Amino acid sequence: MALKICVLASGSSGNCTYISSENTAILIDAGLSCRETLRRLLSLGVRDDNIKGICVTHEHDDHVSSLGVLHRKLGAALYANSGTKDGTLINGKLAGLPWNIFLTGEAFSIGDLKIEPFSVPHDTYDPVGFVVSAGKSRAGIVTDMGMPTELIRTKLKNCQVVILESNHDGPLLNDSSRPWVLKQRIKGWQGHLSNEQACQMLSDIAGPDLRTVFLAHLSSECNKPDLALKLAKEVLVKCGYHEVSVRLTYSDKPSDLVEC
Ligand SMILES: [Zn+2]
Ligand SMILES: [Zn+2]
């Protein structure tokens, strides 16, 4: 059974990823406008009424801003842990949504997809990454984390597709005009993963199963796509995994659609 994966949008202006098996399609996060989400799904040839669920990583606006309207439009069930559900209540527009609550660390199913939520360090109530699998096909999605952890490394090993944050380049962040407090937040253990940390993570998790890496949540101000791509490719080649395909994700257009 194969998975199809496309990162519809990634970055601080909105995040949404499409994953499907033969029978079930879901979205991870809903931070892209409803209209643009539907338009990008259509560009993949996906009918929007096929989306059976929306799984939410955490309550930051760039991951939930269109959750209510997408839920109403698609009729898709909503999945989050109770911390994230509570976190969304800060946004009045997201009150009263009919959540399906999962426990972090406990797998659940949507159709023939198995979803494994696991903790990541980020500055929200109970942020998670996901491994989504169908049969032997496994895709790992981890963005918005301040540091790599052993749990994340364990979850991402044996995935054929990994969507991994490569948020900022250290020197570009330091030299940016961002306020000192914001720089500290981004660099902190509950902030965002740098190119250097993403490369370290890739060298730790790369194995014979890995086919595709998507670099995600790139900062438009404090990163350069070509630089992130070059560093990730270099580290995989250095580890002996020349054949792994490294791809970018974008805020203004969908990524490539890959199968595993
Ligand atoms: Zn984010
Ligand atoms: Zn976040």
Coordinates of C-alpha atoms and ligand atoms in Angstrom, one line a residue:
M1 CA 0.0 0.0 0.0
A2 CA 1.5 3.3 -1.0
L3 CA 1.3 6.8 0.5
K4 CA 1.1 10.0 -1.5
I5 CA 2.5 13.1 0.1
C6 CA 2.5 16.7 -0.9
V7 CA 3.4 19.7 1.3
L8 CA 0.7 22.2 0.2
A9 CA 2.3 25.1 2.1
S10 CA 5.1 25.5 4.6
G11 CA 6.5 28.4 6.5
S12 CA 5.4 31.0 9.0
S13 CA 2.6 32.2 6.7
G14 CA 0.9 28.9 6.7
N15 CA 1.4 25.1 7.0
C16 CA -0.7 22.3 5.4
T17 CA 0.4 18.8 4.2
Y18 CA -1.7 16.3 2.2
I19 CA -1.2 12.6 2.8
S20 CA -3.2 9.8 1.3
S21 CA -3.3 6.0 1.0
E22 CA -5.4 4.4 -1.7
N23 CA -8.5 4.8 0.3
T24 CA -8.0 7.6 2.8
A25 CA -6.8 11.2 2.6
I26 CA -5.9 13.6 5.4
L27 CA -4.4 16.9 6.0
I28 CA -1.8 17.7 8.6
D29 CA -2.5 21.2 9.9
A30 CA -4.7 23.9 8.4
G31 CA -2.7 27.1 8.3
L32 CA -3.3 27.9 4.7
S33 CA -6.5 29.8 3.7
C34 CA -9.4 27.6 2.9
R35 CA -9.6 28.9 -0.7
E36 CA -5.9 28.3 -1.3
T37 CA -6.0 24.9 0.3
L38 CA -8.8 23.8 -2.0
R39 CA -7.1 25.3 -5.0
R40 CA -3.9 23.5 -4.3
L41 CA -5.7 20.2 -3.6
L42 CA -7.5 20.6 -7.0
S43 CA -4.1 21.1 -8.7
L44 CA -3.2 17.6 -7.4
G45 CA -6.4 16.2 -8.7
V46 CA -7.8 15.7 -5.2
R47 CA -11.6 16.2 -4.6
D48 CA -12.0 18.0 -1.4
D49 CA -14.7 15.7 -0.1
N50 CA -12.2 12.9 0.0
I51 CA -10.4 14.5 2.9
K52 CA -11.4 12.5 6.0
G53 CA -9.5 14.2 8.7
I54 CA -7.3 17.1 9.7
C55 CA -4.6 16.3 12.3
V56 CA -3.2 19.3 14.2
T57 CA 0.4 19.5 15.4
H58 CA 0.0 22.6 17.7
E59 CA -2.1 25.7 18.1
H60 CA 0.1 28.4 16.5
D61 CA -1.8 30.4 14.0
D62 CA 0.3 29.3 11.0
H63 CA -1.0 25.8 11.7
V64 CA -4.7 26.4 12.6
S65 CA -5.9 29.6 11.0
S66 CA -8.3 28.0 8.6
L67 CA -9.3 25.1 10.7
G68 CA -12.9 26.1 11.4
V69 CA -13.7 27.1 7.8
L70 CA -12.0 24.0 6.3
H71 CA -13.8 21.7 8.8
R72 CA -17.2 23.2 7.7
K73 CA -16.3 23.1 4.0
L74 CA -14.8 19.6 3.8
G75 CA -16.7 17.9 6.6
A76 CA -13.4 16.4 7.7
A77 CA -13.0 15.2 11.3
L78 CA -10.6 17.2 13.5
Y79 CA -7.9 15.5 15.6
A80 CA -5.7 17.0 18.3
N81 CA -4.5 16.3 21.8
S82 CA -6.3 18.1 24.6
G83 CA -3.5 20.6 25.1
T84 CA -3.7 21.8 21.5
K85 CA -7.5 21.8 21.6
D86 CA -7.3 24.1 24.7
G87 CA -4.7 26.2 23.0
T88 CA -6.9 26.9 20.0
L89 CA -9.6 28.3 22.3
I90 CA -7.5 31.5 22.6
N91 CA -8.7 32.1 19.1
G92 CA -12.4 32.8 19.5
K93 CA -13.1 31.7 15.9
L94 CA -12.0 28.2 16.8
A95 CA -14.3 27.7 19.8
G96 CA -16.9 24.9 19.8
L97 CA -15.3 22.7 17.1
P98 CA -16.1 19.0 17.5
W99 CA -12.6 17.6 18.3
N100 CA -11.5 14.0 18.3
I101 CA -9.0 13.9 21.1
F102 CA -5.9 11.7 20.8
L103 CA -3.3 11.0 23.5
T104 CA 0.3 12.0 22.6
G105 CA 2.2 8.8 22.3
E106 CA -0.8 6.7 21.4
A107 CA -1.5 5.7 17.8
F108 CA -4.9 6.1 16.2
S109 CA -6.4 5.3 12.8
I110 CA -8.3 7.3 10.2
G111 CA -9.5 4.9 7.6
D112 CA -6.6 2.7 6.6
L113 CA -4.0 5.3 7.8
K114 CA -2.3 4.8 11.1
I115 CA -1.2 8.1 12.8
E116 CA 1.4 8.1 15.6
P117 CA 1.6 11.5 17.5
F118 CA 4.8 12.1 19.5
S119 CA 6.1 15.0 21.6
V120 CA 8.3 17.7 20.2
P121 CA 9.9 20.6 22.1
H122 CA 8.1 23.8 21.0
D123 CA 6.5 26.8 22.9
T124 CA 2.9 25.6 22.9
Y125 CA 0.7 23.4 25.3
D126 CA 1.5 19.9 23.9
P127 CA 3.1 20.1 20.4
V128 CA 3.5 16.9 18.4
G129 CA 5.0 15.5 15.3
F130 CA 3.4 12.6 13.4
V131 CA 4.3 9.4 11.7
V132 CA 1.6 8.5 9.2
S133 CA 1.7 4.9 7.8
A134 CA -0.2 2.5 5.6
G135 CA 1.2 -1.0 5.5
K136 CA 5.0 -0.6 5.2
S137 CA 4.9 2.9 3.9
R138 CA 5.8 5.5 6.5
A139 CA 6.1 9.3 6.4
G140 CA 7.3 11.4 9.3
I141 CA 6.4 15.0 9.8
V142 CA 8.3 17.2 12.2
T143 CA 8.4 21.0 12.1
D144 CA 8.3 23.6 14.8
M145 CA 10.8 22.1 17.2
G146 CA 13.6 23.8 19.1
M147 CA 16.0 20.9 19.3
P148 CA 16.3 17.3 18.1
T149 CA 15.4 14.7 20.7
E150 CA 16.0 10.9 21.0
L151 CA 12.2 10.3 20.7
I152 CA 12.1 12.3 17.4
R153 CA 15.1 10.4 16.0
T154 CA 13.6 7.1 16.9
K155 CA 10.3 8.0 15.2
L156 CA 11.9 9.2 12.0
K157 CA 14.1 6.2 11.5
N158 CA 12.6 3.7 9.1
C159 CA 10.4 6.4 7.4
Q160 CA 10.7 6.5 3.6
V161 CA 9.6 10.1 3.5
V162 CA 10.6 12.7 6.1
I163 CA 9.3 16.3 6.3
L164 CA 11.8 18.0 8.5
E165 CA 12.1 21.6 9.6
S166 CA 15.1 23.5 8.4
N167 CA 14.0 26.9 9.6
H168 CA 17.0 29.2 9.7
D169 CA 20.7 29.6 9.1
G170 CA 22.5 30.6 12.3
P171 CA 24.6 33.5 10.9
L172 CA 21.6 34.9 8.8
L173 CA 19.4 34.9 11.9
N174 CA 22.1 36.6 14.0
D175 CA 22.6 39.3 11.3
S176 CA 18.9 39.8 10.7
S177 CA 17.0 42.9 12.0
R178 CA 14.8 40.8 14.2
P179 CA 14.5 41.9 17.8
W180 CA 16.9 40.2 20.3
V181 CA 14.0 38.6 22.2
L182 CA 12.6 37.0 19.0
K183 CA 16.1 35.7 18.0
Q184 CA 16.4 34.1 21.4
R185 CA 13.0 32.4 21.1
I186 CA 13.8 31.0 17.6
K187 CA 17.2 29.7 18.8
G188 CA 15.8 28.3 22.1
W189 CA 15.0 24.7 22.8
Q190 CA 11.3 25.4 22.2
G191 CA 11.8 27.4 19.1
H192 CA 12.8 26.3 15.6
L193 CA 15.3 24.0 14.1
S194 CA 18.3 25.5 12.3
N195 CA 19.9 24.2 9.1
E196 CA 22.8 22.9 11.1
Q197 CA 20.5 21.1 13.5
A198 CA 18.4 19.7 10.6
C199 CA 21.6 18.3 9.1
Q200 CA 22.7 16.7 12.3
M201 CA 19.2 15.1 12.5
L202 CA 19.5 13.8 9.0
S203 CA 22.9 12.2 9.7
D204 CA 21.4 10.6 12.7
I205 CA 18.2 9.2 11.1
A206 CA 19.4 8.4 7.5
G207 CA 19.1 4.7 6.7
P208 CA 18.5 2.4 3.8
D209 CA 14.7 3.0 3.9
L210 CA 14.9 6.8 3.5
R211 CA 13.9 7.9 0.0
T212 CA 12.8 11.6 0.2
V213 CA 13.4 14.5 2.5
F214 CA 11.3 17.6 2.4
L215 CA 12.9 20.6 4.0
A216 CA 10.1 22.6 5.7
H217 CA 9.2 25.8 7.5
L218 CA 12.1 27.7 5.9
S219 CA 12.3 31.3 7.2
S220 CA 12.0 33.8 4.3
E221 CA 14.2 36.3 6.1
C222 CA 16.8 34.1 7.9
N223 CA 17.4 31.3 5.4
K224 CA 18.2 30.7 1.8
P225 CA 16.5 27.7 0.1
D226 CA 19.6 26.9 -2.0
L227 CA 21.8 26.9 1.1
A228 CA 19.4 24.7 3.1
L229 CA 19.2 22.3 0.1
K230 CA 23.0 22.2 -0.4
L231 CA 23.8 21.5 3.3
A232 CA 21.2 18.7 3.5
K233 CA 22.3 17.1 0.3
E234 CA 26.0 17.3 1.4
V235 CA 25.3 15.6 4.7
L236 CA 23.4 12.8 3.2
V237 CA 26.1 12.2 0.6
K238 CA 28.7 12.3 3.4
C239 CA 26.7 9.6 5.2
G240 CA 26.7 7.4 2.0
Y241 CA 23.0 8.0 1.0
H242 CA 23.6 9.6 -2.4
E243 CA 20.2 8.4 -3.7
V244 CA 18.0 10.2 -1.2
S245 CA 16.0 12.9 -2.9
V246 CA 16.0 16.3 -1.0
R247 CA 13.2 18.6 -1.9
L248 CA 12.1 22.1 -0.9
T249 CA 8.7 23.2 0.3
Y250 CA 7.2 26.6 -0.3
S251 CA 4.8 29.1 1.1
D252 CA 3.3 30.1 -2.3
K253 CA 3.0 26.8 -4.1
P254 CA 2.7 23.1 -3.3
S255 CA 5.8 20.9 -3.2
D256 CA 6.3 18.0 -5.5
L257 CA 3.9 15.1 -4.9
V258 CA 5.9 12.0 -3.9
E259 CA 4.9 8.4 -3.3
C260 CA 6.4 5.9 -0.9
Ligands
ZN1 ZN 4.9 27.0 12.5
ZN2 ZN 4.8 26.9 16.0

